[in-house]
mmCIF file of C-alpha atoms and ligand atoms in Angstrom:
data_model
loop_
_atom_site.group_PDB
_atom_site.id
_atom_site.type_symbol
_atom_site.label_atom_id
_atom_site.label_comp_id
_atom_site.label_asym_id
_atom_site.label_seq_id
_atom_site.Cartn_x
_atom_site.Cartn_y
_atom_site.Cartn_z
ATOM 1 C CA UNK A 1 -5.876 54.959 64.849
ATOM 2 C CA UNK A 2 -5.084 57.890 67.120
ATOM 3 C CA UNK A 3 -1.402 57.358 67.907
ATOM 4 C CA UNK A 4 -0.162 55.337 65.534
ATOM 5 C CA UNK A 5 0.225 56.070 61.273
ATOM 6 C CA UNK A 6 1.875 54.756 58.571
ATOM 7 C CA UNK A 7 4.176 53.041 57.457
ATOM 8 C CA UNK A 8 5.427 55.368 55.444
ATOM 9 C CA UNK A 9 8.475 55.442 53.139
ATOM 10 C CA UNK A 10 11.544 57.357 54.806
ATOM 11 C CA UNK A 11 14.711 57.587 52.847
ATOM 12 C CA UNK A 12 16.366 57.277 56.324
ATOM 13 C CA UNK A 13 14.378 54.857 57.853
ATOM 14 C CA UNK A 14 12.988 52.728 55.369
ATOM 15 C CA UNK A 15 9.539 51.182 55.716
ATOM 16 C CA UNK A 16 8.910 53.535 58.895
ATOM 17 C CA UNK A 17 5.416 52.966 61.367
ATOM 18 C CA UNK A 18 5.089 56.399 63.077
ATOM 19 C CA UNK A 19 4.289 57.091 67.281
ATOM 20 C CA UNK A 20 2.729 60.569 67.881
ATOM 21 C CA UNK A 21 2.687 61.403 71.434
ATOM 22 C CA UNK A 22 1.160 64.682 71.332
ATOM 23 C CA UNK A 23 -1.891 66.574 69.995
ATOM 24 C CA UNK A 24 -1.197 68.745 67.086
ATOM 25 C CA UNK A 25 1.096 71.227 67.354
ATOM 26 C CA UNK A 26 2.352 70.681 70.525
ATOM 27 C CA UNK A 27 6.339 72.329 70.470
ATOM 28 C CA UNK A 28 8.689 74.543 72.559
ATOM 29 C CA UNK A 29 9.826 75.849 68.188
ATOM 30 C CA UNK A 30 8.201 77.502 65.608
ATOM 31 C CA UNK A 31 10.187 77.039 63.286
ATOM 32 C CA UNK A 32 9.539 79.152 59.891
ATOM 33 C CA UNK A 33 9.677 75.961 57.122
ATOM 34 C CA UNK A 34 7.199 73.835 59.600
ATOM 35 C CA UNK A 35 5.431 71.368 57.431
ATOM 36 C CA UNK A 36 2.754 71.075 60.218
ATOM 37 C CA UNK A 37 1.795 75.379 60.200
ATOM 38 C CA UNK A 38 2.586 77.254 62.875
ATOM 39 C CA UNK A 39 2.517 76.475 66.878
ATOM 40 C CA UNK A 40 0.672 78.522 68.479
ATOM 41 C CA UNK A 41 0.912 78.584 71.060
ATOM 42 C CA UNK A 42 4.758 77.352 72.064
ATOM 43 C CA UNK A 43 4.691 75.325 74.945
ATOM 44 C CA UNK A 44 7.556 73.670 77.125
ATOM 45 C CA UNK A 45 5.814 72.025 79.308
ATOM 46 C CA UNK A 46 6.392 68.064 79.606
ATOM 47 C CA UNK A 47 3.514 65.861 79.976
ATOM 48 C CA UNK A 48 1.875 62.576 79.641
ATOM 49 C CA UNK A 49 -0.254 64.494 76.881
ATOM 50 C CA UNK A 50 -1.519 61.086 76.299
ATOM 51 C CA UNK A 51 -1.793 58.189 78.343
ATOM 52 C CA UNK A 52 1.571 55.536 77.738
ATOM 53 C CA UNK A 53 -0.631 52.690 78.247
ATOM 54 C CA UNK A 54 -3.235 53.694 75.276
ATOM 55 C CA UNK A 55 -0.293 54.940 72.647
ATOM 56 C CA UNK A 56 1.294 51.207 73.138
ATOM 57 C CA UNK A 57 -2.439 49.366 73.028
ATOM 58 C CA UNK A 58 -2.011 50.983 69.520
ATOM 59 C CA UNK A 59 1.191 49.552 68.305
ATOM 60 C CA UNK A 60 0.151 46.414 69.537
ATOM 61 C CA UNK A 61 -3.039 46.106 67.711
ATOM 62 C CA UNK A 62 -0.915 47.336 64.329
ATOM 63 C CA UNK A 63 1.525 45.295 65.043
ATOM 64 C CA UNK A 64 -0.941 42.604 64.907
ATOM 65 C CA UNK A 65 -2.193 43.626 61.561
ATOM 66 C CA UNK A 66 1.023 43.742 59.772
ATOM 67 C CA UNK A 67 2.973 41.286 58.013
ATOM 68 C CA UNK A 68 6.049 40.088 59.124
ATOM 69 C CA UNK A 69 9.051 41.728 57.719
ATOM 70 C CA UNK A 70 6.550 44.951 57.076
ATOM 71 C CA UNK A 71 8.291 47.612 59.227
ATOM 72 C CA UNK A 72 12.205 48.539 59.271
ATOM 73 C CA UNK A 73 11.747 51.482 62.054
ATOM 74 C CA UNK A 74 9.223 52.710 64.997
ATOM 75 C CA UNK A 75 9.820 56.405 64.787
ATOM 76 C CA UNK A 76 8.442 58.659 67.540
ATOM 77 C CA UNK A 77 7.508 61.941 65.236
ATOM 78 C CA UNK A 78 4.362 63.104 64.047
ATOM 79 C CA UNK A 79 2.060 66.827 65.228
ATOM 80 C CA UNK A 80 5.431 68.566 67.065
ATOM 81 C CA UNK A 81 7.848 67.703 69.500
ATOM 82 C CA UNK A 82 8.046 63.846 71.150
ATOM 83 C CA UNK A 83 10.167 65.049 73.939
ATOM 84 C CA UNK A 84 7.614 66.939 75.794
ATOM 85 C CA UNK A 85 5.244 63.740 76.277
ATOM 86 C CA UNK A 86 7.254 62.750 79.545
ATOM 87 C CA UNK A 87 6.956 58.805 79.761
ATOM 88 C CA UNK A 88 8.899 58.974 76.211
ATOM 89 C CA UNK A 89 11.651 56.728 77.289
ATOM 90 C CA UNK A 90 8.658 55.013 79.077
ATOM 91 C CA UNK A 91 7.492 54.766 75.581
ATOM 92 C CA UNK A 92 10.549 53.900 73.601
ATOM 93 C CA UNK A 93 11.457 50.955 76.138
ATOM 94 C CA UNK A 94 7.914 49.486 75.702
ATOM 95 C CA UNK A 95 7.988 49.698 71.968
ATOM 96 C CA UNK A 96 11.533 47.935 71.224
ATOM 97 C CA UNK A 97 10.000 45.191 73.568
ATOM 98 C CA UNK A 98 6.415 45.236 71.836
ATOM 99 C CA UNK A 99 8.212 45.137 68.298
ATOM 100 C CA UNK A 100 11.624 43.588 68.607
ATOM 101 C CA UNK A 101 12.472 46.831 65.713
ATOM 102 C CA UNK A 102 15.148 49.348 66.104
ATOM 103 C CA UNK A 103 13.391 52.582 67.474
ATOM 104 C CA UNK A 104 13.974 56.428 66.203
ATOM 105 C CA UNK A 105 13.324 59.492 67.683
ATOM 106 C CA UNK A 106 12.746 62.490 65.116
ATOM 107 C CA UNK A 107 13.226 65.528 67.669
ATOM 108 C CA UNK A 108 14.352 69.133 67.938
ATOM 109 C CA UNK A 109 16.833 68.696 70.203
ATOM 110 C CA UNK A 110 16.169 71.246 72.631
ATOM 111 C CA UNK A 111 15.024 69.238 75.536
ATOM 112 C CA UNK A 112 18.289 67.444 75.580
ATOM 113 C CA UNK A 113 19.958 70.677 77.807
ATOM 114 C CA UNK A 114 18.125 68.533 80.446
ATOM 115 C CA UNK A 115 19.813 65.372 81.837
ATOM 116 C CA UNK A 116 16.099 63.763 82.196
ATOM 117 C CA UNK A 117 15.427 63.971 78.763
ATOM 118 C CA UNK A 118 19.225 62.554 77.695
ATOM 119 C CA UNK A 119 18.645 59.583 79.602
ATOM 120 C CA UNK A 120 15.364 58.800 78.092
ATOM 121 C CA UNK A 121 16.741 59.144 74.817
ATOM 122 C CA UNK A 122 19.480 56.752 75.326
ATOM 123 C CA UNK A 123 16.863 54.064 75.188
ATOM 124 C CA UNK A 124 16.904 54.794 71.204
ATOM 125 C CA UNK A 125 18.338 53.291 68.701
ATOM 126 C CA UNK A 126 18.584 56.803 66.615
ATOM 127 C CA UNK A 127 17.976 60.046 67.653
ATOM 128 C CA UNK A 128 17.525 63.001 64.922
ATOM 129 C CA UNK A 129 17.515 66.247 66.181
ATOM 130 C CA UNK A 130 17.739 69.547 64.368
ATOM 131 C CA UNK A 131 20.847 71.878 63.978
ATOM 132 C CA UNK A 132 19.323 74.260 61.592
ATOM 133 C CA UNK A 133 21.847 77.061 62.851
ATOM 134 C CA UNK A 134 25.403 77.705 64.381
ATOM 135 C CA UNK A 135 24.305 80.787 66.293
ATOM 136 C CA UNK A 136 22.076 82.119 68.492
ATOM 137 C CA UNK A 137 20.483 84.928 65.936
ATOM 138 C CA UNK A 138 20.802 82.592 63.052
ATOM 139 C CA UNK A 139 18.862 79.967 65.761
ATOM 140 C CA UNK A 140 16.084 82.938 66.692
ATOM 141 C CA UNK A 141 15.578 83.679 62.970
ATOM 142 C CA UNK A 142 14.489 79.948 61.878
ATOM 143 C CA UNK A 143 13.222 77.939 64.554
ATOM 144 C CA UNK A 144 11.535 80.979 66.329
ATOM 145 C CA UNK A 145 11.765 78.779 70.074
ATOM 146 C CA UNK A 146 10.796 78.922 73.585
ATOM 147 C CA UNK A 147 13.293 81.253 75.661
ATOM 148 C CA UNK A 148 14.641 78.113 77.098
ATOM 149 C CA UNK A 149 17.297 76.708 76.276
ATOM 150 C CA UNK A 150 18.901 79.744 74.703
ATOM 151 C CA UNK A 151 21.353 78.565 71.756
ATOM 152 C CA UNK A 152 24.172 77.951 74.117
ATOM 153 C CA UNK A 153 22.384 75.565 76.357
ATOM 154 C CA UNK A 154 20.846 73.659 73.437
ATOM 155 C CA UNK A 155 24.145 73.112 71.923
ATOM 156 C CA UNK A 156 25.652 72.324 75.069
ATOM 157 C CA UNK A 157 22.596 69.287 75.691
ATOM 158 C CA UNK A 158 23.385 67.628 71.791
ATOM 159 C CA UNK A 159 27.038 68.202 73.125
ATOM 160 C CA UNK A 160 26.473 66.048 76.257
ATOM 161 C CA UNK A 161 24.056 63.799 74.293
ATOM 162 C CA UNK A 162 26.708 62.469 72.371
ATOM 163 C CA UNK A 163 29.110 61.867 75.183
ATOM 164 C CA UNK A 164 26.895 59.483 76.551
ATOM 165 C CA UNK A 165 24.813 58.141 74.223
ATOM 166 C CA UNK A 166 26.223 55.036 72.051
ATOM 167 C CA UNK A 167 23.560 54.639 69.574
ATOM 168 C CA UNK A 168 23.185 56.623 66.105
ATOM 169 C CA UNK A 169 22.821 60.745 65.845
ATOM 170 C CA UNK A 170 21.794 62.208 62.725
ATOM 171 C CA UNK A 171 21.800 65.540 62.708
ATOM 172 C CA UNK A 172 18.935 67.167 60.489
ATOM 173 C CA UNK A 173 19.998 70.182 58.768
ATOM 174 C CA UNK A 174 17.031 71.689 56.914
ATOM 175 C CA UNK A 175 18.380 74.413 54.424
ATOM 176 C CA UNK A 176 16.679 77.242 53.902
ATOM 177 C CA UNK A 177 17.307 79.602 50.893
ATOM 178 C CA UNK A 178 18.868 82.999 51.984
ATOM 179 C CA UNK A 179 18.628 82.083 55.946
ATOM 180 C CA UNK A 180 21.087 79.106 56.670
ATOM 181 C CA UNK A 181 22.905 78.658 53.103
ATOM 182 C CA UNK A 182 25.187 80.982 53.374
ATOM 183 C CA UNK A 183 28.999 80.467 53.635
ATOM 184 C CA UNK A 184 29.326 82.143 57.124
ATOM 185 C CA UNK A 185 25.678 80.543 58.186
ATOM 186 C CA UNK A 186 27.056 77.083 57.510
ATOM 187 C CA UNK A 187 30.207 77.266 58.799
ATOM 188 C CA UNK A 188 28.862 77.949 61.871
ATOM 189 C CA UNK A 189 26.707 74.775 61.718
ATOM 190 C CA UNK A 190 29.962 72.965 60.442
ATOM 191 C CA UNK A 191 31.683 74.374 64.340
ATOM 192 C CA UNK A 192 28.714 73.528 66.051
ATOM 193 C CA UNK A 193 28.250 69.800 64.149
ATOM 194 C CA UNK A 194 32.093 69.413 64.851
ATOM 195 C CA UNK A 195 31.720 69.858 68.498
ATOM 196 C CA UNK A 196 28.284 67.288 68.763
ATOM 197 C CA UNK A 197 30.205 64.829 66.602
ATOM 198 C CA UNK A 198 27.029 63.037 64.905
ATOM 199 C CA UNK A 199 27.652 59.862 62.721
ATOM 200 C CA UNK A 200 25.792 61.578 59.718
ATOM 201 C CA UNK A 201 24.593 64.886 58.733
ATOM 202 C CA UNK A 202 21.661 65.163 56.839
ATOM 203 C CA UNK A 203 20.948 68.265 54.496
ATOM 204 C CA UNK A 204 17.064 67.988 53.929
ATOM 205 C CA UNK A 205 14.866 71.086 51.914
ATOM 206 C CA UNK A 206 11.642 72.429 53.093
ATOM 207 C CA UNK A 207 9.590 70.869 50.031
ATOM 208 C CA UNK A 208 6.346 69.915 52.241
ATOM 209 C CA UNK A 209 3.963 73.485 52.608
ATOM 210 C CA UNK A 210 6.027 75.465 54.750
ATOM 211 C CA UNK A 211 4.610 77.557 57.694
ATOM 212 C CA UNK A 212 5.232 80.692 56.498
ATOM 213 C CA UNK A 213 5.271 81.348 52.537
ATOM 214 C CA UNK A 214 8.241 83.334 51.895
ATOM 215 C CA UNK A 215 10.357 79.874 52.922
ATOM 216 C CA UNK A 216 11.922 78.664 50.054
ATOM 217 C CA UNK A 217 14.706 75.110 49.529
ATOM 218 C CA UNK A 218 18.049 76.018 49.050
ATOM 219 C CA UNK A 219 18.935 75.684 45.256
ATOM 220 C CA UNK A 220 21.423 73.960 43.748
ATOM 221 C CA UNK A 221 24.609 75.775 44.683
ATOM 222 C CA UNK A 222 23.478 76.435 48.337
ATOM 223 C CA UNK A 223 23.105 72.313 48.316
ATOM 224 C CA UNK A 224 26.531 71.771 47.057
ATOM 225 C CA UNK A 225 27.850 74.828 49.421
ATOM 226 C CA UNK A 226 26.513 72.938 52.262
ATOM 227 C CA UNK A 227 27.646 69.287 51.250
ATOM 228 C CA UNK A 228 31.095 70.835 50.875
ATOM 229 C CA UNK A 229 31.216 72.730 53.857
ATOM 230 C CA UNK A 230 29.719 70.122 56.382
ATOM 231 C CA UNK A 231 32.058 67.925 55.294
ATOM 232 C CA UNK A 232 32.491 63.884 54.740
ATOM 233 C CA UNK A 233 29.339 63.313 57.188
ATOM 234 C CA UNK A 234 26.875 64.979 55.057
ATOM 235 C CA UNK A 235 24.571 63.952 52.422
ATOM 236 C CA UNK A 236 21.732 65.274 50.990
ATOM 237 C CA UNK A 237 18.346 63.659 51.856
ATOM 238 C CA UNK A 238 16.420 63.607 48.941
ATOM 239 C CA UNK A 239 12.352 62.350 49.797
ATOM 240 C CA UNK A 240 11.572 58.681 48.794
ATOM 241 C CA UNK A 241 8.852 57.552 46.707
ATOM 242 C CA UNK A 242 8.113 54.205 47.168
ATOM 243 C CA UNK A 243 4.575 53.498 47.538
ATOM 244 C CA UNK A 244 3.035 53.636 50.661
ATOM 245 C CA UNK A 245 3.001 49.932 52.152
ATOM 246 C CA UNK A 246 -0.652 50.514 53.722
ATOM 247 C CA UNK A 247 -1.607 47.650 56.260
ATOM 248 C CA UNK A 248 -4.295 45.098 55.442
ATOM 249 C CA UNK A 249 -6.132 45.980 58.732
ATOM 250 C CA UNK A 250 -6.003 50.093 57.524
ATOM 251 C CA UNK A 251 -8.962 51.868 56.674
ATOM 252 C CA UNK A 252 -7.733 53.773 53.567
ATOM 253 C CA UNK A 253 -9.354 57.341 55.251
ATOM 254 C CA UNK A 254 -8.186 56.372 58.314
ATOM 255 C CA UNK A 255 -4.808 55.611 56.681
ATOM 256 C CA UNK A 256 -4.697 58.610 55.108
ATOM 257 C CA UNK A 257 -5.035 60.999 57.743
ATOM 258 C CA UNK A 258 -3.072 59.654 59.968
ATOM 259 C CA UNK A 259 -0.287 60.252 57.012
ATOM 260 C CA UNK A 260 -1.223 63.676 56.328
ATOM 261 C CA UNK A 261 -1.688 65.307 59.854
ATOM 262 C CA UNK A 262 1.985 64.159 60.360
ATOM 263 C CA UNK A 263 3.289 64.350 57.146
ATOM 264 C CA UNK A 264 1.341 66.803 54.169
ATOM 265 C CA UNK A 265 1.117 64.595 50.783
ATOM 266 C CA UNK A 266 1.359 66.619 47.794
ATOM 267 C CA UNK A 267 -1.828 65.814 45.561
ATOM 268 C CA UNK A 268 -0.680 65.049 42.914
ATOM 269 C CA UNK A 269 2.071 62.126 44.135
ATOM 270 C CA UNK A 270 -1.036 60.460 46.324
ATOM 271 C CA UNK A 271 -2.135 58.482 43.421
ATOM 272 C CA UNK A 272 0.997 57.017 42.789
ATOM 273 C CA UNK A 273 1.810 56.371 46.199
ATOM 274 C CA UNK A 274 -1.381 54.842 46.734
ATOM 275 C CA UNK A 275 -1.039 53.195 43.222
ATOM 276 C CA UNK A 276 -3.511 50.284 43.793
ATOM 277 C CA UNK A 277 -6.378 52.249 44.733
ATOM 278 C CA UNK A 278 -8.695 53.759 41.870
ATOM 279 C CA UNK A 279 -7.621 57.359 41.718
ATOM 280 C CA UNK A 280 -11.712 58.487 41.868
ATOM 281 C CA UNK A 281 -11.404 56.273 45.480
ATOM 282 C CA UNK A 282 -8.682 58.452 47.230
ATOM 283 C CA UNK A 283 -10.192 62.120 45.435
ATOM 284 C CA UNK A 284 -13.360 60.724 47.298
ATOM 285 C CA UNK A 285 -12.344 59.874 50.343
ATOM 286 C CA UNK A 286 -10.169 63.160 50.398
ATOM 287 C CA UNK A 287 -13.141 64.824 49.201
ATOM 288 C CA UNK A 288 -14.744 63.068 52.609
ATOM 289 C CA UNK A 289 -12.472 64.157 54.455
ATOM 290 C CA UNK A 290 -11.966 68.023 53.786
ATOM 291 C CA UNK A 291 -16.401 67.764 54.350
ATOM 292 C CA UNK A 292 -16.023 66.971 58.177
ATOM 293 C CA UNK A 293 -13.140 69.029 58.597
ATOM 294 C CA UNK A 294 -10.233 66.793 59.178
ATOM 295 C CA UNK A 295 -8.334 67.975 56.067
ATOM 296 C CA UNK A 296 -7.589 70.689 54.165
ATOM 297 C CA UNK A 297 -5.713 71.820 50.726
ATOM 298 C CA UNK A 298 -2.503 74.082 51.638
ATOM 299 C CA UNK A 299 -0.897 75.666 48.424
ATOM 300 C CA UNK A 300 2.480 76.490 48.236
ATOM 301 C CA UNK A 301 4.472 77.781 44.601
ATOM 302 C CA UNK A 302 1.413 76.885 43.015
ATOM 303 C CA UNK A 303 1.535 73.301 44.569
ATOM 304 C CA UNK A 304 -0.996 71.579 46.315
ATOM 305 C CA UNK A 305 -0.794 69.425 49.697
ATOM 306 C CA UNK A 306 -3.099 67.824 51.384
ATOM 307 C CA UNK A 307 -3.068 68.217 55.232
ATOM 308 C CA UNK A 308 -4.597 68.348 58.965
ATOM 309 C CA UNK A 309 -7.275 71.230 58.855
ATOM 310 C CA UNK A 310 -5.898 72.546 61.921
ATOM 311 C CA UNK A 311 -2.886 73.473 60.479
ATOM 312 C CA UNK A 312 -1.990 77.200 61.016
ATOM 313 C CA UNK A 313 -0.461 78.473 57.742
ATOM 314 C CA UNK A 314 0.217 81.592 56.494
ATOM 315 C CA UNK A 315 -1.305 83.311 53.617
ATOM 316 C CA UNK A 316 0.696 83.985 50.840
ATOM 317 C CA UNK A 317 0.343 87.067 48.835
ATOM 318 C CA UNK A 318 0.064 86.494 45.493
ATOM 319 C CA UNK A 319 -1.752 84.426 43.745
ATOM 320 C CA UNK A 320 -2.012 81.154 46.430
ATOM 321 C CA UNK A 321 -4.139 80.614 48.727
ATOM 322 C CA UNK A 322 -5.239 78.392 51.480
ATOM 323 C CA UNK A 323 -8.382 76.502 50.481
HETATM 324 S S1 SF4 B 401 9.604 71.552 62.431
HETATM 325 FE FE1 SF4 B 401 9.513 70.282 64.272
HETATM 326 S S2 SF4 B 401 10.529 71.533 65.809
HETATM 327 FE FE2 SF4 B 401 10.010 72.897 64.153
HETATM 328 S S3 SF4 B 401 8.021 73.760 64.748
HETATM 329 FE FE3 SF4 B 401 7.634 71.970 63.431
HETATM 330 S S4 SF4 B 401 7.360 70.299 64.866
HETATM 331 FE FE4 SF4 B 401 8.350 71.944 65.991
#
C-alpha cells in the first residue's frame, strides 16, 4: 500500500487507518522534536502531490479487506503536512462517503491563515493542529517554519477556524523540556488556546526519535505545570499500547512500513504489538527491510526505533548513533 497504513492504536482516535497524501517529508515546519527527521527542504507549496483518485482506490481496496467494526477513525497524517496536498477536502469528502467513519485531520495548522484551506477542513469531523507556542520567538525556536504565516497570521487562521467550523478541535501541545514548559512559555499558549477556544487540549511528549537530539519530554513537574496552567481542557496524552489490529489482507512487511515511515516503532515494543507473530518473523522481515533500504535503526537516549531510511536525523554526540 502506498497511501494507506495501519490501523494503528491512537489514544485519541482509537483503532485509527491512516491517509498520507504526500511523499516524505513534505512540510511548510521543521519542527525540532519531528518524529519523521528533518524537512529539508520546507516547502509551501499546495499540490495534488498525489493523484485523489489513486489515494481513495486505496481505502477502498482496505476497506474491502477489513472486518466490519475494524476501524474507529480515517486520519489524514502520515510523512508531513496533509494540508499542502490541495484536493484534501476533495479527499476528506470522498473518504466519509467511501467509509461511512468519522474522519480526522492531524495538521500543523498553518495553512488555516488561508480561507481555502478552512473550508476544506470543515469537511472533518476533527481537526488537530499544533499550538506548540504562544509567541512568535517561542514559535521560530520549535517548529522552525516557512516565513508564511508569521505567528500572528497562524493564530489568527486557528482563530477563524473555530468561528466557523462546528466539528471537534484538539489542539496538540507537544512539550518540550526547557523550550515550551516554562511558566511564561505556557501561559502564553494558555492566551493563545483561550482565544482559538478548542474543545480539548492535548499535552503530548516527544517520545518517538526526535529530529534533532538535544530534544528532550518535559518531566514530571513541567507535565503537571502545563495541565495546571492550560486549564480544565487539558489532559495529558499518554501513547497507547494495544496491539496493532493488522488486516487479514496486510502483508506483514508491507504492514510494517507503512507503520514506521509514518509513525517510528520503538524495537523493543514491536514484538508485543505484533504479539502473534514469532518474534524471529518481524527481526527478519525488519532485517529485510533495512537490506533494500526502506528502513533504518534511529537511536535516541540509548533507545532504538525503527523507521523510513530517508529520514533526516541528526547525530547525536555521545555515545548514539544513527545505524
Ligand atoms: S512534526 Fe509535523 S509539522 Fe512538525 S515538521 Fe514534522 S510533520 Fe511537519
Amino acid at each position: 500500500m502506498k497511501y494507506v497504513f495501519g490501523p494503528i492504536f491512537s489514544r485519541r482516535l482509537g483503532r485509527s487507518l491512516g491517509i498520507d497524501t504526500i511523499p516524505l517529508k513534505t512540510c511548510n515546519w521543521n519542527c525540532i522534536y519531528c518524529q519523521l527527521g528533518r524537512t529539508v527542504p520546507l516547502t509551501h507549496v499546495r499540490r495534488e502531490y498525489f493523484p485523489s483518485v489513486e489515494i481513495l482506490a486505496e481505502v477502498e481496496q482496505v476497506l474491502a479487506g477489513s472486518a466490519p467494526g475494524a476501524i474507529d477513525w480515517v486520519t489524514f497524517v502520515g510523512s508531513g503536512e496533509p494540508t499542502l496536498h490541495s484536493d484534501l477536502g476533495g479527499l476528506i469528502r470522498g473518504a466519509k462517503t467511501l467509509t461511512g467513519l468519522p474522519v480526522a485531520v492531524i495538521t500543523n495548522g498553518a495553512l488555516l491563515y488561508r480561507p481555502d484551506v478552512r473550508q476544506e477542513l470543515s469537511a472533518a469531523d476533527a481537526i488537530l493542529p499544533s499550538l506548540d507556542a504562544g509567541s512568535s520567538d517561542l514559535y521560530k525556536q520549535i517548529n522552525r517554519p516557512w516565513p508564511e504565516p508569521t505567528f500572528a497570521q497562524y493564530l489568527e487562521g486557528l482563530v477563524a477556524f473555530r468561528e466557523m467550523y462546528a466539528g471537534q478541535l484538539w489542539l496538540e501541545v507537544m512539550l518540550v523540556k526547557g523550550m515550551n514548559d516554562s511558566l511564561a512559555a505556557l501561559a502564553d499558549i494558555a492566551a493563545a488556546a483561550a482565544r482559538i477556544r478548542p474543545d480539548q487540549i492535548h499535552i503530548s511528549l516527544p517520545i518517538r526519535p526526535p529530529a534533532e537530539s538535544g530534544v528532550e519530554p518535559a518531566d514530571e513537574e513541567g507535565l503537571m505545570r502545563a495541565q495546571a496552567i492550560l486549564g480544565e481542557l487539558a489532559r495529558v496524552i499518554t501513547p497507547a499500547h494495544g496491539e496493532l489490529p493488522i488486516r487479514a489482507d496486510a502483508e506483514l512487511a508491507d504492514f510494517l512500513l507503512g507503520v514506521i515511515t509514518r509513525h517510528p516503532l520503538r524495537e523493543d515494543e514491536v514484538t508485543t504489538l505484533l504479539r502473534r507473530w514469532p518474534a524471529d518473523e518481524i527481526r527478519a522481515v525488519f532485517a529485510k527491510l533495512e537490506r533494500n533500504g526502506q528502513a533504518r535503526v534511529v537511536e535516541r537516549y540509548g533507545i532504538r526505533f525503527w523507521g523510513a531510511a530517508s529520514g533526516k536525523y541528526s547525530q547525536r554526540k555521545e555515545s548514539e548513533h544513527d545505524s
